[in-house]
Amino acid sequence: MSASKKNSGGNKSHHSSESNSGLSTPKSGSKTPRSASKSRITFARVANKIKMGKKVEKSLKGEKNQSAISQDEEDPNKTPEPYSCTGNFQADFTELCRRNSMAAIPPVIHRARPPTQAAPESSKPEKGKDKGKSAVPEPEPEPEVDPEGENAEPPPKTYVVKDKFEYFKPCVQVEMENYDKPETVTEIYIRGWKIDDIMMNTLKQCWSVMEKLHTINLWNVGLNGETLSIMASTLPSIVNLRTLILDGNVVTEENWHELITDESPVQNLSLRHCGMTDKGAKSIGEALGTVKRTNTKLVTLNLAGNQISDQGAIDIANGLRMNRTLMSLSLASNQIGDKGAIKLGEVLSRFPLSHEEVVERRKQKSSMGSPDRNKSPPPSRRADSKDRPGSVRSSSQHDKSDKSKQKQSAKTKKDAGKGGKEAPKEEEKHDKSKGKKDDKAAAKKASLVADTKNAAKGKSKGKDKGKPSQAEPEDMGDSSFINPLTDEADFIDGQLWVPGNRLLINLNLSRNQINEQGMAAILKAMQYQTTLALGSKSGGTGLMRICVFKNKISSDHDIVRKINDIMLPKDPFYKPPPQTPEAESTS
């Protein structure tokens, strides 16, 4: 039993050793199919993990970039690139408003115009087309029927119906030279909505590059001193601007004078109903003209409907003393009394010069009388040394001239000795022939000049038949360059009196507080302008139109009737009544 157990135990140990040896041998040799498949699976898993890692990294990078971009866009402190305007007002204005983060951007629309009647189409056929064919009448449109079955009235053609409150929404109305080209905006109208600093700066950028813009109309837009200064600073850059209308803007600072500086191109300025007081009138009067400088651009000024009293009218009249450019002035519906009217009448007739004006007149006269006083003499007249004056020539020049004279006299003596008495005869003949030739040439020149003058007169007469005579451009230019202080003056009672302003042709003083005394001063000025001719260098025709109705004086007063009688023939559209019925029938 013990032997068999031993044998069996030995066999088990032998089998176990064989099995252990069999399992250990493949590790050193080739892999089995099962182990190879396992290794492939693990490799694929590792590769997938690597690919997924790269994708995750890319996605993380993309999210980082997007977050950085969104942070840049949402960053309010980062300044965007400046926008350069192109001259297209609609595109520039919309883009600048968007960049300024405006909640509602006012649209740019064409200004409404009254409807025009279409020309009736002719029923005649055109030449060379549709010969022999009769025009086929178009069928009449059927009348519209309302829900009740009755004929509804067609919509009117004289106006356009809009939605409720659409008319009152903020917008910018424009007029264009050519509606197919948006860069040809000529007029801009903004009405009834407030323009703050941001909007004014936006408009400033747009206006500065608009070459065709000549009219700006901002009615009741709530301007203040700052926005007015911003606007005044951009006016010189609008080269073709001519008309500026700022009616209905009450500015407490009253810095209106900034609009009519030397650099401003504005020619027509309207400041109606702006609440202007004597403070603003004084600044405007100083901007119109002083002893040192005058405005040479502004042609018309409308200050109607303000609060200007006598002192403001006096300040404006002082500005008109030296100004010779303004042609139309409206001071209607103000608070001007007799003192202001007397000062205006004085400026229009003639006025005494103040001490400052007399000093400036002497300076102007001295500069005009001796323009070469401060110039240095030419080199030919300068002296060679400091001891000898420049007008005395040097001795060497005297010696040279004497020697040349002696040589010429010696030559003439020799010629006379050789030729005897024939030489002087030949000289006399030569001089006579020269004189005849000179006389003939002078006569020819005189006849040519006379012929050209006559021909020019004949041409001018032929061209100007039926046309009013026009002044020469040289005479027209004199009025703008000659200072009124250099005009002819009269010495009366120890004062220098010069002619008044004769360039102002339209003055409106209606609806003020002028009484008989002020109206008499205006009448005196009118009589002076029409009866006295002082030969003023500044020229001008004087007032052609004046309005003085609805003042404290009655319109039936003798003074008012005399003013109307004087001004009536000066009206360009005035036609005198015919004296007899025969003349009326012939006319």
CSV table of N, CA and C in Angstrom, one decimal, residues 32 103 124 208 225 254 326 333 351 465 562 568:
chain,number,residue,atom,x,y,z
A,32,THR,N,0.8,32.9,-28.6
A,32,THR,CA,-0.4,32.1,-29.0
A,32,THR,C,-1.4,33.1,-29.6
A,103,ALA,N,-29.7,103.4,-29.2
A,103,ALA,CA,-30.7,102.5,-29.2
A,103,ALA,C,-31.6,102.6,-30.4
A,124,LYS,N,-52.1,111.7,-80.1
A,124,LYS,CA,-51.6,111.6,-81.5
A,124,LYS,C,-50.5,110.6,-81.6
A,208,SER,N,-18.4,117.2,-42.5
A,208,SER,CA,-17.1,117.7,-42.9
A,208,SER,C,-16.6,117.2,-44.3
A,225,GLY,N,-25.1,125.8,-25.4
A,225,GLY,CA,-23.8,126.4,-25.7
A,225,GLY,C,-22.8,125.5,-26.2
A,254,GLU,N,-25.9,132.1,-25.3
A,254,GLU,CA,-26.0,133.2,-26.4
A,254,GLU,C,-24.7,133.4,-27.1
A,326,LEU,N,-23.2,143.2,-45.3
A,326,LEU,CA,-24.6,142.8,-45.0
A,326,LEU,C,-25.6,143.6,-45.8
A,333,SER,N,-40.5,142.0,-34.6
A,333,SER,CA,-41.1,141.4,-33.4
A,333,SER,C,-40.1,141.3,-32.3
A,351,PHE,N,-22.7,159.8,-39.9
A,351,PHE,CA,-22.4,159.7,-38.4
A,351,PHE,C,-21.0,160.3,-38.2
A,465,LYS,N,-29.0,145.5,-75.8
A,465,LYS,CA,-30.3,146.0,-76.2
A,465,LYS,C,-31.4,145.3,-75.4
A,562,LYS,N,-44.9,159.4,-45.5
A,562,LYS,CA,-43.8,160.0,-46.3
A,562,LYS,C,-42.7,158.9,-46.5
A,568,LEU,N,-41.6,153.7,-52.2
A,568,LEU,CA,-42.4,153.0,-53.2
A,568,LEU,C,-41.7,153.0,-54.6
